PDB file of C-alpha atoms in Angstrom:
ATOM      1  CA  MET X1281      97.194 156.333 106.205  1.00 53.00           C
ATOM      2  CA  THR X1282      99.117 156.175 102.806  1.00 55.00           C
ATOM      3  CA  SER X1283      97.237 155.193  99.779  1.00 58.00           C
ATOM      4  CA  SER X1284      99.199 151.804  99.859  1.00 56.00           C
ATOM      5  CA  ALA X1285      98.302 151.131 103.506  1.00 57.00           C
ATOM      6  CA  SER X1286      94.565 152.078 102.525  1.00 80.00           C
ATOM      7  CA  GLU X1287      94.526 149.788  99.351  1.00 86.00           C
ATOM      8  CA  GLU X1288      95.896 146.867 101.880  1.00 88.00           C
ATOM      9  CA  GLU X1289      93.081 147.651 104.286  1.00 89.00           C
ATOM     10  CA  LYS X1290      90.606 147.464 101.514  1.00 90.00           C
ATOM     11  CA  LYS X1291      91.817 144.276 100.369  1.00 91.00           C
ATOM     12  CA  LEU X1292      91.604 142.945 104.083  1.00 92.00           C
ATOM     13  CA  LEU X1293      88.079 144.123 104.323  1.00 93.00           C
ATOM     14  CA  VAL X1294      87.309 142.521 101.196  1.00 93.00           C
ATOM     15  CA  ARG X1295      88.630 139.081 102.503  1.00 94.00           C
ATOM     16  CA  ILE X1296      86.804 139.566 105.649  1.00 92.00           C
ATOM     17  CA  ALA X1297      83.609 140.134 103.837  1.00 92.00           C
ATOM     18  CA  ASP X1298      84.269 136.682 101.974  1.00 93.00           C
ATOM     19  CA  GLY X1299      84.467 135.010 105.103  1.00 90.00           C
ATOM     20  CA  ASP X1300      88.137 134.914 105.735  1.00 91.00           C
ATOM     21  CA  ARG X1301      88.804 134.208 109.583  1.00 90.00           C
ATOM     22  CA  HIS X1302      92.489 134.859 109.364  1.00 92.00           C
ATOM     23  CA  ALA X1303      91.986 138.381 107.783  1.00 91.00           C
ATOM     24  CA  PHE X1304      89.292 139.091 110.527  1.00 91.00           C
ATOM     25  CA  ALA X1305      92.034 137.986 113.128  1.00 91.00           C
ATOM     26  CA  VAL X1306      94.388 140.470 111.478  1.00 92.00           C
ATOM     27  CA  LEU X1307      91.934 143.230 111.792  1.00 92.00           C
ATOM     28  CA  PHE X1308      91.059 142.289 115.315  1.00 91.00           C
ATOM     29  CA  LYS X1309      94.592 142.490 116.230  1.00 92.00           C
ATOM     30  CA  GLN X1310      95.195 145.677 114.566  1.00 92.00           C
ATOM     31  CA  TYR X1311      92.166 147.396 115.888  1.00 93.00           C
ATOM     32  CA  SER X1312      90.993 146.074 119.184  1.00 91.00           C
ATOM     33  CA  HIS X1313      93.450 148.069 121.397  1.00 92.00           C
ATOM     34  CA  PHE X1314      91.923 151.428 119.772  1.00 93.00           C
ATOM     35  CA  VAL X1315      88.416 149.996 120.344  1.00 91.00           C
ATOM     36  CA  TYR X1316      89.268 149.212 124.151  1.00 92.00           C
ATOM     37  CA  SER X1317      91.252 152.442 124.788  1.00 91.00           C
ATOM     38  CA  SER X1318      88.546 154.559 123.030  1.00 90.00           C
ATOM     39  CA  GLY X1319      85.901 152.696 124.826  1.00 88.00           C
ATOM     40  CA  LYS X1320      87.652 153.259 128.389  1.00 88.00           C
ATOM     41  CA  ARG X1321      88.176 156.775 127.715  1.00 89.00           C
ATOM     42  CA  LEU X1322      84.534 157.474 127.078  1.00 85.00           C
ATOM     43  CA  THR X1323      83.011 155.050 129.618  1.00 84.00           C
ATOM     44  CA  HIS X1324      85.532 155.263 132.346  1.00 84.00           C
ATOM     45  CA  SER X1325      85.235 151.467 132.658  1.00 83.00           C
ATOM     46  CA  ASP X1326      87.410 148.511 131.903  1.00 85.00           C
ATOM     47  CA  TYR X1327      84.297 146.418 131.946  1.00 86.00           C
ATOM     48  CA  TRP X1328      82.405 148.413 129.531  1.00 86.00           C
ATOM     49  CA  ALA X1329      85.475 148.864 127.268  1.00 87.00           C
ATOM     50  CA  GLU X1330      85.884 145.027 127.254  1.00 89.00           C
ATOM     51  CA  GLU X1331      82.219 144.658 126.455  1.00 87.00           C
ATOM     52  CA  LEU X1332      82.660 147.069 123.392  1.00 89.00           C
ATOM     53  CA  VAL X1333      85.513 145.036 122.008  1.00 89.00           C
ATOM     54  CA  GLN X1334      83.574 142.026 122.050  1.00 89.00           C
ATOM     55  CA  ASP X1335      80.167 143.547 120.935  1.00 88.00           C
ATOM     56  CA  ILE X1336      81.722 145.709 118.056  1.00 90.00           C
ATOM     57  CA  PHE X1337      83.837 142.956 116.521  1.00 90.00           C
ATOM     58  CA  PHE X1338      81.146 140.382 116.852  1.00 90.00           C
ATOM     59  CA  LYS X1339      78.810 142.794 114.853  1.00 90.00           C
ATOM     60  CA  ILE X1340      81.605 143.360 112.376  1.00 90.00           C
ATOM     61  CA  TRP X1341      82.001 139.642 111.666  1.00 91.00           C
ATOM     62  CA  ARG X1342      78.146 139.047 111.661  1.00 90.00           C
ATOM     63  CA  HIS X1343      77.812 141.797 109.224  1.00 91.00           C
ATOM     64  CA  ARG X1344      81.073 141.368 107.384  1.00 91.00           C
ATOM     65  CA  GLU X1345      79.427 141.533 103.854  1.00 92.00           C
ATOM     66  CA  LYS X1346      78.951 145.207 104.497  1.00 91.00           C
ATOM     67  CA  LEU X1347      82.548 145.863 104.950  1.00 91.00           C
ATOM     68  CA  THR X1348      83.090 146.555 101.120  1.00 90.00           C
ATOM     69  CA  GLU X1349      80.960 149.533 101.430  1.00 90.00           C
ATOM     70  CA  VAL X1350      83.345 151.210 104.120  1.00 89.00           C
ATOM     71  CA  ALA X1351      85.555 153.730 102.695  1.00 87.00           C
ATOM     72  CA  ASN X1352      87.499 154.442 105.672  1.00 89.00           C
ATOM     73  CA  PHE X1353      87.308 151.821 108.305  1.00 90.00           C
ATOM     74  CA  GLY X1354      89.461 153.871 111.014  1.00 89.00           C
ATOM     75  CA  ALA X1355      86.728 156.629 110.702  1.00 90.00           C
ATOM     76  CA  TYR X1356      83.951 154.118 110.476  1.00 92.00           C
ATOM     77  CA  LEU X1357      85.264 152.007 113.505  1.00 92.00           C
ATOM     78  CA  ASN X1358      85.571 155.354 115.412  1.00 90.00           C
ATOM     79  CA  ARG X1359      82.176 156.406 115.001  1.00 92.00           C
ATOM     80  CA  VAL X1360      80.909 152.859 116.079  1.00 91.00           C
ATOM     81  CA  VAL X1361      82.790 153.160 119.199  1.00 90.00           C
ATOM     82  CA  ARG X1362      81.747 156.462 120.159  1.00 90.00           C
ATOM     83  CA  ASN X1363      78.046 155.704 119.285  1.00 88.00           C
ATOM     84  CA  GLN X1364      78.100 152.169 121.250  1.00 87.00           C
ATOM     85  CA  SER X1365      79.688 154.184 124.183  1.00 85.00           C
ATOM     86  CA  TYR X1366      77.220 156.840 124.263  1.00 85.00           C
ATOM     87  CA  ASN X1367      74.506 154.040 123.966  1.00 82.00           C
ATOM     88  CA  ILE X1368      76.198 152.282 127.230  1.00 79.00           C
ATOM     89  CA  LEU X1369      76.236 155.767 129.121  1.00 80.00           C
ATOM     90  CA  ARG X1370      72.631 156.515 128.241  1.00 80.00           C
ATOM     91  CA  GLN X1371      71.255 152.963 129.186  1.00 79.00           C
ATOM     92  CA  LEU X1372      73.536 153.188 132.601  1.00 74.00           C
ATOM     93  CA  ALA X1373      71.959 156.660 133.213  1.00 75.00           C
ATOM     94  CA  GLN X1374      68.400 155.239 132.620  1.00 73.00           C
ATOM     95  CA  ASP X1375      69.250 152.063 134.818  1.00 64.00           C
ATOM     96  CA  ALA X1376      70.486 154.630 137.683  1.00 64.00           C
ATOM     97  CA  LYS X1377      67.395 156.832 137.308  1.00 61.00           C
ATOM     98  CA  SER X1378      65.092 153.548 137.522  1.00 56.00           C
ATOM     99  CA  VAL X1379      67.041 152.344 140.519  1.00 55.00           C
ATOM    100  CA  ASN X1380      66.716 155.740 142.222  1.00 54.00           C
ATOM    101  CA  SER X1381      62.956 155.747 141.439  1.00 54.00           C
ATOM    102  CA  MET X1382      62.672 152.259 142.750  1.00 55.00           C
ATOM    103  CA  GLU X1383      64.502 152.965 145.994  1.00 53.00           C
ATOM    104  CA  HIS X1384      62.537 155.971 146.669  1.00 53.00           C
ATOM    105  CA  LYS X1385      59.316 154.074 146.123  1.00 54.00           C
ATOM    106  CA  GLU X1386      60.623 151.127 148.446  1.00 51.00           C
ATOM    107  CA  MET X1387      61.446 153.556 151.289  1.00 53.00           C
ATOM    108  CA  GLU X1388      57.951 155.361 151.030  1.00 49.00           C
ATOM    109  CA  HIS X1389      56.230 151.965 151.350  1.00 45.00           C
ATOM    110  CA  THR X1390      58.160 150.204 154.084  1.00 44.00           C
ATOM    111  CA  THR X1391      61.821 149.866 155.194  1.00 43.00           C
ATOM    112  CA  ASP X1392      61.078 146.432 156.171  1.00 43.00           C
ATOM    113  CA  ASN X1393      62.035 144.986 152.817  1.00 43.00           C
ATOM    114  CA  VAL X1394      65.209 146.489 152.862  1.00 45.00           C
ATOM    115  CA  LEU X1395      68.056 143.530 152.663  1.00 47.00           C
ATOM    116  CA  ASP X1396      71.607 143.710 153.714  1.00 52.00           C
ATOM    117  CA  LEU X1397      74.334 142.753 151.672  1.00 57.00           C
ATOM    118  CA  LYS X1398      74.388 139.325 153.699  1.00 64.00           C
ATOM    119  CA  GLU X1399      70.923 138.433 152.527  1.00 68.00           C
ATOM    120  CA  ALA X1400      71.746 139.689 149.110  1.00 67.00           C
ATOM    121  CA  SER X1401      74.675 137.497 148.893  1.00 69.00           C
ATOM    122  CA  VAL X1402      72.508 134.374 149.652  1.00 75.00           C
ATOM    123  CA  ILE X1403      70.224 135.344 146.967  1.00 74.00           C
ATOM    124  CA  LEU X1404      73.205 135.768 144.559  1.00 75.00           C
ATOM    125  CA  GLU X1405      74.573 132.452 145.498  1.00 80.00           C
ATOM    126  CA  GLN X1406      70.968 131.106 144.535  1.00 83.00           C
ATOM    127  CA  ALA X1407      70.992 132.834 141.271  1.00 81.00           C
ATOM    128  CA  LEU X1408      74.317 131.228 140.526  1.00 83.00           C
ATOM    129  CA  GLU X1409      72.996 127.986 141.205  1.00 88.00           C
ATOM    130  CA  ILE X1410      70.458 128.299 138.319  1.00 88.00           C
ATOM    131  CA  LEU X1411      73.214 129.017 135.858  1.00 90.00           C
ATOM    132  CA  THR X1412      74.778 126.339 133.609  1.00 93.00           C
ATOM    133  CA  PRO X1413      78.115 124.994 134.659  1.00 93.00           C
ATOM    134  CA  GLN X1414      79.827 126.780 131.714  1.00 94.00           C
ATOM    135  CA  GLN X1415      78.004 130.171 132.670  1.00 91.00           C
ATOM    136  CA  ARG X1416      78.880 129.905 136.169  1.00 89.00           C
ATOM    137  CA  ALA X1417      82.583 129.051 135.391  1.00 92.00           C
ATOM    138  CA  ALA X1418      82.676 132.335 132.876  1.00 90.00           C
ATOM    139  CA  TYR X1419      80.996 134.259 135.675  1.00 84.00           C
ATOM    140  CA  GLU X1420      83.177 133.200 138.467  1.00 85.00           C
ATOM    141  CA  LEU X1421      86.349 133.653 136.146  1.00 87.00           C
ATOM    142  CA  CYS X1422      85.546 136.943 134.684  1.00 82.00           C
ATOM    143  CA  HIS X1423      83.569 138.641 137.458  1.00 76.00           C
ATOM    144  CA  ILE X1424      84.715 137.163 140.773  1.00 75.00           C
ATOM    145  CA  GLN X1425      88.331 136.459 139.677  1.00 77.00           C
ATOM    146  CA  GLY X1426      88.547 139.488 137.411  1.00 78.00           C
ATOM    147  CA  LEU X1427      89.983 137.706 134.540  1.00 82.00           C
ATOM    148  CA  LYS X1428      89.601 139.484 130.844  1.00 86.00           C
ATOM    149  CA  TYR X1429      87.397 137.326 128.820  1.00 86.00           C
ATOM    150  CA  LYS X1430      90.398 136.400 126.381  1.00 89.00           C
ATOM    151  CA  ASP X1431      92.023 134.830 129.607  1.00 90.00           C
ATOM    152  CA  ALA X1432      88.984 133.054 130.722  1.00 91.00           C
ATOM    153  CA  ALA X1433      88.526 131.370 127.488  1.00 93.00           C
ATOM    154  CA  ASP X1434      92.013 130.083 127.602  1.00 93.00           C
ATOM    155  CA  GLN X1435      91.364 128.667 130.807  1.00 92.00           C
ATOM    156  CA  MET X1436      87.960 127.381 130.037  1.00 93.00           C
ATOM    157  CA  ASN X1437      89.277 126.061 126.643  1.00 95.00           C
ATOM    158  CA  VAL X1438      86.571 127.703 124.516  1.00 94.00           C
ATOM    159  CA  SER X1439      86.482 130.686 122.400  1.00 93.00           C
ATOM    160  CA  TYR X1440      86.498 134.285 123.416  1.00 90.00           C
ATOM    161  CA  GLU X1441      82.828 134.598 121.819  1.00 92.00           C
ATOM    162  CA  THR X1442      81.656 131.568 123.849  1.00 93.00           C
ATOM    163  CA  VAL X1443      82.764 133.339 127.141  1.00 91.00           C
ATOM    164  CA  HIS X1444      81.104 136.568 126.002  1.00 91.00           C
ATOM    165  CA  SER X1445      77.870 134.546 125.381  1.00 91.00           C
ATOM    166  CA  HIS X1446      78.076 132.704 128.641  1.00 91.00           C
ATOM    167  CA  MET X1447      78.531 136.040 130.389  1.00 88.00           C
ATOM    168  CA  LYS X1448      75.566 137.746 128.673  1.00 87.00           C
ATOM    169  CA  GLU X1449      73.329 134.794 129.531  1.00 90.00           C
ATOM    170  CA  ALA X1450      74.521 134.658 133.200  1.00 86.00           C
ATOM    171  CA  ILE X1451      74.043 138.224 133.983  1.00 81.00           C
ATOM    172  CA  LYS X1452      70.654 138.270 132.223  1.00 83.00           C
ATOM    173  CA  LYS X1453      69.575 135.326 134.666  1.00 85.00           C
ATOM    174  CA  ILE X1454      71.164 136.824 137.630  1.00 79.00           C
ATOM    175  CA  ARG X1455      69.319 140.107 137.201  1.00 78.00           C
ATOM    176  CA  THR X1456      65.946 138.146 136.446  1.00 81.00           C
ATOM    177  CA  HIS X1457      66.708 136.153 139.675  1.00 79.00           C
ATOM    178  CA  PHE X1458      66.989 139.426 141.843  1.00 73.00           C
ATOM    179  CA  ARG X1459      63.978 141.064 140.005  1.00 74.00           C
ATOM    180  CA  ASN X1460      61.910 138.010 140.866  1.00 77.00           C
ATOM    181  CA  SER X1461      63.342 138.119 144.859  1.00 72.00           C
ATOM    182  CA  GLY X1462      62.139 141.740 145.006  1.00 64.00           C
ATOM    183  CA  LEU X1463      65.637 142.939 145.975  1.00 56.00           C
ATOM    184  CA  ALA X1464      66.465 146.356 145.421  1.00 52.00           C
ATOM    185  CA  TYR X1465      68.456 146.924 142.152  1.00 49.00           C
ATOM    186  CA  SER X1466      71.141 148.973 144.220  1.00 47.00           C
ATOM    187  CA  ILE X1467      72.216 145.937 146.029  1.00 50.00           C
ATOM    188  CA  LEU X1468      72.397 143.769 143.056  1.00 52.00           C
ATOM    189  CA  PHE X1469      74.693 146.567 141.538  1.00 50.00           C
ATOM    190  CA  ALA X1470      76.718 146.797 144.825  1.00 49.00           C
ATOM    191  CA  LEU X1471      77.261 142.852 144.453  1.00 50.00           C
ATOM    192  CA  LEU X1472      77.853 142.640 140.819  1.00 50.00           C
ATOM    193  CA  PHE X1473      80.037 145.650 140.550  1.00 47.00           C
ATOM    194  CA  SER X1474      81.966 145.547 143.656  1.00 44.00           C
TER     195      SER X1474
END
């Protein structure tokens, strides 16, 4: 990056730190593809790459006053993407370990409690019923129809951040409903990520 480009970026970061939404939109447009492609390369997942874009830029905006302390934004963002990706992979590994442990315990105790995917689909439908209309719409557009959050936001006529918030809450409620039903997490993952 040339010194003039570096100076322009510093000015942009100062404007964002002062709450300039237009400057933030410029930064997002400039770096969101980098975050997405780096996240996808590290997590091997479109879903998690999209989550990284949302979470990282949400946190940048929420803590925007600290941007004036960043000397090299590209290097800073690269480190944040790498750390967040590793956190996701670590959490997924822990979840997989927990799932394997739970499945093993379930198989030891009884095979009668194993539900097939048809029964799990009924429980998922019940879980969808407890979502707010907006959460359900976001879930169906993003997960079932496979739309990106931005496209879902356009269809729902809400902001990208609103769709992100609805999806987080929807997934949290669905997980809780499955946990309360006693359903094995492997079946939940099969339904959520199929």
